[in-house]
CSV table of C-alpha atoms in Angstrom, one decimal:
chain,number,residue,atom,x,y,z
A,1,MET,CA,-102.6,127.7,35.1
A,2,PRO,CA,-106.3,128.6,37.0
A,3,GLN,CA,-106.2,130.7,39.7
A,4,VAL,CA,-107.0,131.0,43.3
A,5,PRO,CA,-108.8,134.4,44.7
A,6,HIS,CA,-106.7,137.3,46.4
A,7,ALA,CA,-108.5,136.8,49.5
A,8,GLN,CA,-107.0,133.8,50.1
A,9,LEU,CA,-103.7,134.7,49.4
A,10,ALA,CA,-101.2,134.3,52.7
A,11,THR,CA,-97.2,136.0,52.5
A,12,ILE,CA,-94.6,134.5,54.3
A,13,GLN,CA,-91.5,135.8,54.8
A,14,ILE,CA,-87.9,134.3,54.1
A,15,SER,CA,-84.6,134.8,54.5
A,16,ILE,CA,-82.0,134.3,51.9
A,17,ILE,CA,-78.9,133.2,53.6
A,18,ASN,CA,-75.9,132.5,51.7
A,19,GLU,CA,-73.2,130.4,53.1
A,20,SER,CA,-72.2,128.9,50.0
A,21,THR,CA,-68.2,129.4,49.1
A,22,VAL,CA,-68.6,129.1,45.2
A,23,LEU,CA,-70.9,131.6,45.0
A,24,THR,CA,-70.7,135.2,46.2
A,25,ASP,CA,-73.6,138.0,47.4
A,26,ALA,CA,-73.2,139.9,44.2
A,27,GLU,CA,-74.2,136.5,42.6
A,28,VAL,CA,-77.0,135.4,44.4
A,29,ILE,CA,-79.4,138.9,44.6
A,30,PRO,CA,-80.3,139.1,41.0
A,31,VAL,CA,-81.3,135.6,41.6
A,32,VAL,CA,-83.8,136.6,44.6
A,33,ALA,CA,-85.2,138.9,42.7
A,34,ALA,CA,-86.0,136.7,39.8
A,35,LEU,CA,-87.2,134.1,42.5
A,36,GLN,CA,-89.5,137.1,44.4
A,37,LYS,CA,-91.2,137.6,40.3
A,38,GLN,CA,-91.7,133.9,40.3
A,39,VAL,CA,-93.1,133.8,43.4
A,40,THR,CA,-95.7,136.9,43.4
A,41,ASN,CA,-96.8,136.6,39.2
A,42,ASP,CA,-96.5,133.0,38.7
A,43,PHE,CA,-96.5,130.8,41.5
A,44,ARG,CA,-99.1,133.1,43.7
A,45,PRO,CA,-102.3,132.6,41.6
A,46,ALA,CA,-102.0,129.2,41.2
A,47,TRP,CA,-101.0,127.9,44.8
A,48,GLY,CA,-102.9,130.8,46.7
A,49,THR,CA,-99.3,131.4,48.4
A,50,ASP,CA,-97.3,134.5,48.6
A,51,ALA,CA,-93.4,135.2,49.9
A,52,GLU,CA,-91.4,138.1,50.5
A,53,LEU,CA,-88.0,137.2,50.2
A,54,THR,CA,-84.8,138.8,52.0
A,55,MET,CA,-81.2,138.7,51.2
A,56,VAL,CA,-79.6,138.2,54.7
A,57,PRO,CA,-76.5,140.1,54.7
A,58,LYS,CA,-73.0,138.6,55.8
A,59,ASN,CA,-72.7,138.2,59.8
A,60,THR,CA,-76.4,139.4,60.4
A,61,GLN,CA,-78.8,138.1,61.9
A,62,PRO,CA,-82.0,136.9,59.8
A,63,PRO,CA,-85.5,138.7,61.1
A,64,ALA,CA,-87.2,136.4,63.8
A,65,GLY,CA,-90.1,134.3,62.8
A,66,SER,CA,-88.7,134.4,58.8
A,67,TRP,CA,-88.7,130.8,57.3
A,68,TRP,CA,-85.1,129.9,55.2
A,69,LEU,CA,-83.3,129.4,52.3
A,70,VAL,CA,-80.2,128.5,52.1
A,71,VAL,CA,-77.3,128.2,49.7
A,72,LEU,CA,-74.6,126.1,50.8
A,73,ASP,CA,-71.9,124.0,49.0
A,74,ASP,CA,-73.4,120.5,49.6
A,75,SER,CA,-74.6,118.6,52.4
A,76,ASP,CA,-71.3,117.9,54.4
A,77,GLN,CA,-71.4,122.1,54.5
A,78,ALA,CA,-74.9,122.3,55.9
A,79,GLY,CA,-73.9,119.9,58.9
A,80,ALA,CA,-70.6,121.6,60.1
A,81,LEU,CA,-72.2,124.9,59.7
A,82,GLY,CA,-75.4,123.6,62.0
A,83,TYR,CA,-78.0,123.5,59.3
A,84,HIS,CA,-80.3,120.6,60.3
A,85,ASP,CA,-84.4,119.9,59.3
A,86,LEU,CA,-86.2,123.2,60.7
A,87,THR,CA,-84.6,126.5,61.4
A,88,SER,CA,-83.5,127.3,64.8
A,89,GLU,CA,-86.9,128.4,65.9
A,90,GLY,CA,-88.2,124.8,64.5
A,91,LEU,CA,-89.9,126.8,61.4
A,92,PRO,CA,-89.3,125.5,57.9
A,93,ILE,CA,-85.7,125.3,55.7
A,94,GLY,CA,-85.0,124.7,52.3
A,95,LYS,CA,-81.1,124.1,51.2
A,96,VAL,CA,-79.4,124.9,48.0
A,97,PHE,CA,-76.3,122.5,48.0
A,98,ALA,CA,-74.9,125.0,44.7
A,99,ALA,CA,-71.2,123.5,45.1
A,100,SER,CA,-73.0,120.1,44.4
A,101,ASP,CA,-75.3,121.5,40.9
A,102,LEU,CA,-71.6,122.9,39.9
A,103,LYS,CA,-69.9,119.5,40.2
A,104,TYR,CA,-73.1,117.9,38.1
A,105,GLY,CA,-73.6,120.6,35.5
A,106,THR,CA,-77.2,121.2,36.7
A,107,SER,CA,-78.2,125.0,37.3
A,108,TRP,CA,-78.2,126.3,40.9
A,109,THR,CA,-80.9,128.8,40.3
A,110,VAL,CA,-83.5,126.3,39.0
A,111,THR,CA,-82.9,124.1,42.1
A,112,ALA,CA,-83.3,127.5,43.9
A,113,SER,CA,-86.4,128.1,42.1
A,114,HIS,CA,-87.6,124.3,43.4
A,115,GLU,CA,-86.7,124.7,47.0
A,116,LEU,CA,-88.1,127.8,47.5
A,117,LEU,CA,-91.6,126.6,45.7
A,118,GLU,CA,-91.7,123.4,47.3
A,119,MET,CA,-91.0,124.7,50.2
A,120,LEU,CA,-94.2,127.3,50.0
A,121,ALA,CA,-96.6,124.2,48.5
A,122,ASP,CA,-95.5,122.1,51.6
A,123,PRO,CA,-93.9,123.4,54.2
A,124,ASN,CA,-94.0,120.7,56.7
A,125,ILE,CA,-93.2,118.0,53.9
A,126,ASN,CA,-95.9,116.0,55.3
A,127,LEU,CA,-98.9,116.2,51.9
A,128,THR,CA,-100.0,113.7,50.2
A,129,VAL,CA,-102.7,112.5,47.9
A,130,PHE,CA,-104.3,109.4,47.5
A,131,VAL,CA,-105.0,107.7,44.3
A,132,GLN,CA,-107.0,104.3,45.0
A,133,ASN,CA,-106.2,101.7,42.3
A,134,ALA,CA,-109.2,99.5,44.2
A,135,ASN,CA,-111.5,99.0,47.0
A,136,THR,CA,-107.9,97.7,49.2
A,137,THR,CA,-105.0,99.3,47.5
A,138,GLY,CA,-103.6,102.8,46.8
A,139,VAL,CA,-101.0,105.2,46.4
A,140,LEU,CA,-99.9,108.4,48.0
A,141,TYR,CA,-98.2,110.7,46.1
A,142,ALA,CA,-95.9,113.1,47.8
A,143,TYR,CA,-97.4,116.6,47.4
A,144,GLU,CA,-94.2,118.0,45.6
A,145,VAL,CA,-94.6,121.0,42.9
A,146,CYS,CA,-91.2,120.6,41.3
A,147,ASP,CA,-90.4,116.9,41.1
A,148,ALA,CA,-92.8,116.2,37.6
A,149,CYS,CA,-91.0,118.5,35.7
A,150,GLU,CA,-87.5,119.4,37.4
A,151,ASP,CA,-85.3,119.1,34.7
A,152,ASP,CA,-83.3,122.4,34.1
A,153,SER,CA,-84.8,122.0,30.4
A,154,PHE,CA,-88.0,122.6,31.3
A,155,GLY,CA,-86.8,126.2,33.4
A,156,TYR,CA,-88.1,129.5,31.7
A,157,GLN,CA,-86.5,132.4,32.4
A,158,ILE,CA,-86.9,135.6,34.4
A,159,ASP,CA,-84.8,138.7,34.0
A,160,ASN,CA,-82.1,135.9,32.3
A,161,ILE,CA,-82.4,133.8,35.2
A,162,LEU,CA,-83.4,130.1,34.5
A,163,VAL,CA,-85.6,129.1,37.1
A,164,SER,CA,-88.3,125.8,37.5
A,165,ASP,CA,-91.4,125.2,35.9
A,166,PHE,CA,-93.9,123.9,38.6
A,167,VAL,CA,-97.0,122.1,38.4
A,168,SER,CA,-100.5,123.3,39.3
A,169,PRO,CA,-103.0,122.2,42.0
A,170,ALA,CA,-104.5,119.5,39.0
A,171,TRP,CA,-101.9,117.6,38.5
A,172,PHE,CA,-102.3,115.7,41.5
A,173,GLU,CA,-106.0,115.4,40.4
A,174,SER,CA,-106.5,112.5,39.2
A,175,PHE,CA,-110.1,112.6,37.8
A,176,ARG,CA,-108.8,115.6,34.9
A,177,ALA,CA,-109.1,114.3,31.6
A,178,GLU,CA,-106.1,114.8,29.7
A,179,GLY,CA,-105.7,118.3,28.0
A,180,SER,CA,-108.5,119.6,30.4
A,181,THR,CA,-106.3,122.3,31.9
A,182,GLN,CA,-103.0,123.4,32.3
A,183,PHE,CA,-101.1,121.1,34.6
A,184,ASP,CA,-98.1,123.2,34.8
A,185,ARG,CA,-96.6,126.5,34.1
A,186,MET,CA,-94.8,126.2,31.2
A,187,ASN,CA,-98.4,123.9,29.6
A,188,LYS,CA,-95.4,120.5,29.1
A,189,ILE,CA,-97.5,118.3,30.9
A,190,GLN,CA,-100.8,116.9,29.4
A,191,SER,CA,-102.7,114.7,32.0
A,192,PRO,CA,-102.4,114.3,36.2
A,193,LEU,CA,-99.5,112.9,37.4
A,194,GLN,CA,-97.6,112.6,34.2
A,195,LEU,CA,-93.6,113.1,34.7
A,196,LEU,CA,-91.4,114.7,32.1
A,197,THR,CA,-88.3,113.6,31.4
A,198,GLY,CA,-86.2,113.3,34.1
A,199,GLY,CA,-88.9,114.2,36.2
A,200,TYR,CA,-90.0,111.9,39.4
A,201,ILE,CA,-92.1,111.5,42.2
A,202,GLY,CA,-92.2,110.6,45.5
A,203,VAL,CA,-94.9,107.2,45.9
A,204,PHE,CA,-96.1,105.3,49.2
A,205,ASP,CA,-97.2,102.2,48.2
A,206,VAL,CA,-99.8,101.4,51.1
A,207,THR,CA,-101.2,97.9,50.2
A,208,ALA,CA,-97.1,97.0,50.2
A,209,GLY,CA,-96.2,98.9,53.0
A,210,ILE,CA,-92.8,99.4,51.5
A,211,GLY,CA,-92.2,103.4,52.6
A,212,TRP,CA,-91.3,106.0,50.4
A,213,GLN,CA,-90.2,105.0,46.5
A,214,GLN,CA,-89.3,107.8,43.8
A,215,LEU,CA,-91.1,106.9,40.6
A,216,THR,CA,-89.8,108.2,37.6
A,217,ALA,CA,-90.8,109.3,33.9
A,218,GLU,CA,-90.2,105.3,32.7
A,219,LYS,CA,-93.0,104.6,35.6
A,220,ARG,CA,-90.2,102.5,37.1
A,221,PRO,CA,-90.3,102.4,41.0
A,222,SER,CA,-87.0,102.5,42.6
A,223,SER,CA,-85.2,103.0,45.7
A,224,LEU,CA,-82.5,105.6,44.6
A,225,LYS,CA,-81.3,106.4,48.2
A,226,GLN,CA,-84.5,105.7,50.3
A,227,ARG,CA,-83.5,108.5,53.1
A,228,GLY,CA,-81.8,110.8,49.8
A,229,ASN,CA,-79.0,113.1,50.8
A,230,VAL,CA,-79.6,114.3,54.3
A,231,GLY,CA,-81.0,117.5,54.7
A,232,THR,CA,-83.0,117.2,51.4
A,233,ARG,CA,-86.9,117.1,51.6
A,234,ARG,CA,-87.2,113.4,49.8
A,235,GLU,CA,-84.8,112.4,53.3
A,236,ARG,CA,-87.0,114.1,55.7
A,237,ARG,CA,-90.0,112.9,54.0
A,238,GLY,CA,-88.6,109.5,54.7
A,239,THR,CA,-87.4,110.6,58.2
A,240,THR,CA,-89.8,110.4,61.0
A,241,ARG,CA,-90.7,113.7,62.8
A,242,GLU,CA,-88.9,112.8,66.2
A,243,GLN,CA,-86.0,112.2,64.4
A,244,TRP,CA,-86.0,116.1,62.8
A,245,MET,CA,-83.2,118.4,64.3
A,246,THR,CA,-83.5,122.4,64.4
A,247,SER,CA,-80.8,124.0,63.2
A,248,LEU,CA,-78.5,125.9,65.5
A,249,PRO,CA,-79.0,129.3,66.4
A,250,HIS,CA,-77.6,131.8,63.9
A,251,ARG,CA,-74.8,133.6,65.8
A,252,LYS,CA,-73.1,130.1,66.4
A,253,ILE,CA,-73.9,129.0,62.4
A,254,THR,CA,-71.7,132.2,61.6
A,255,LEU,CA,-69.0,131.5,64.4
A,256,ASN,CA,-69.0,127.9,62.2
A,257,ALA,CA,-69.3,129.4,59.2
A,258,GLN,CA,-66.1,131.6,60.3
A,259,GLN,CA,-64.2,128.0,61.7
A,260,TYR,CA,-65.5,126.4,58.4
A,261,GLY,CA,-63.9,129.2,56.0
A,262,ARG,CA,-60.6,129.0,58.0
A,263,HIS,CA,-60.5,125.0,57.6
A,264,LEU,CA,-60.9,125.5,53.8
A,265,GLN,CA,-58.0,128.0,53.6
A,266,THR,CA,-55.5,126.0,55.3
A,267,ILE,CA,-56.8,123.1,53.3
A,268,LEU,CA,-55.6,125.4,49.8
A,269,LYS,CA,-52.6,126.6,51.3
A,270,ARG,CA,-51.5,123.1,52.0
A,271,ARG,CA,-51.8,122.0,48.7
A,272,GLN,CA,-50.3,125.0,47.3
A,273,ALA,CA,-47.2,124.3,49.6
A,274,ALA,CA,-47.2,120.3,48.5
């Protein structure tokens, strides 16, 4: 993939926070190590952004000024604990719903990689590429770097951890000829704006003015939960910035997590007694 000169590189501090009840910290730690290698060795040369990932131990505070990547069960748990659209400092946040991935048979490690890379490429979830079809028509493409090749089957291994494929900046450049450059890390995509099987991209037809829709590999736009699941990048892109919420202070989140855990234990005991 084309490489960005080292002088342009920037390093972001990212806290990895495990609030999931289906994964232990011991299961998350090797994934963090693999993600660090992916960002520094694969993503940084192509996109010019580097990150330092730090696993935050239970009941400790993430460093001030860091972005958060939070591993959760599902969007319901995210809301219950107080994780919203931004960190408590108003900085970027990504969410990985591990229990949902397990439920649907997808890889939570690919999702973690996906969310991390997309947060680094477009942290404010507001970047787009405009493709003008005629003088009075055109389409905005969301600047999401993993959606086009997001299926687990296109991922690759780092230290036996499956991570997501991702596109290069050239994927968004419609002037590129087919096969003229490497459009994604795994070299599966052969032309700009191509979607692999299982892939999609958010599009906004500025002429139709019908809001964000998802374009699938079959080239058929569909609503597909226009806002997306609560807490996802898709949902936030379709939500006005005035409606975004900051997360609770992490001390409050820790208390909520303890209460949430006790609530789950109560439900389990009731089920066992029934």
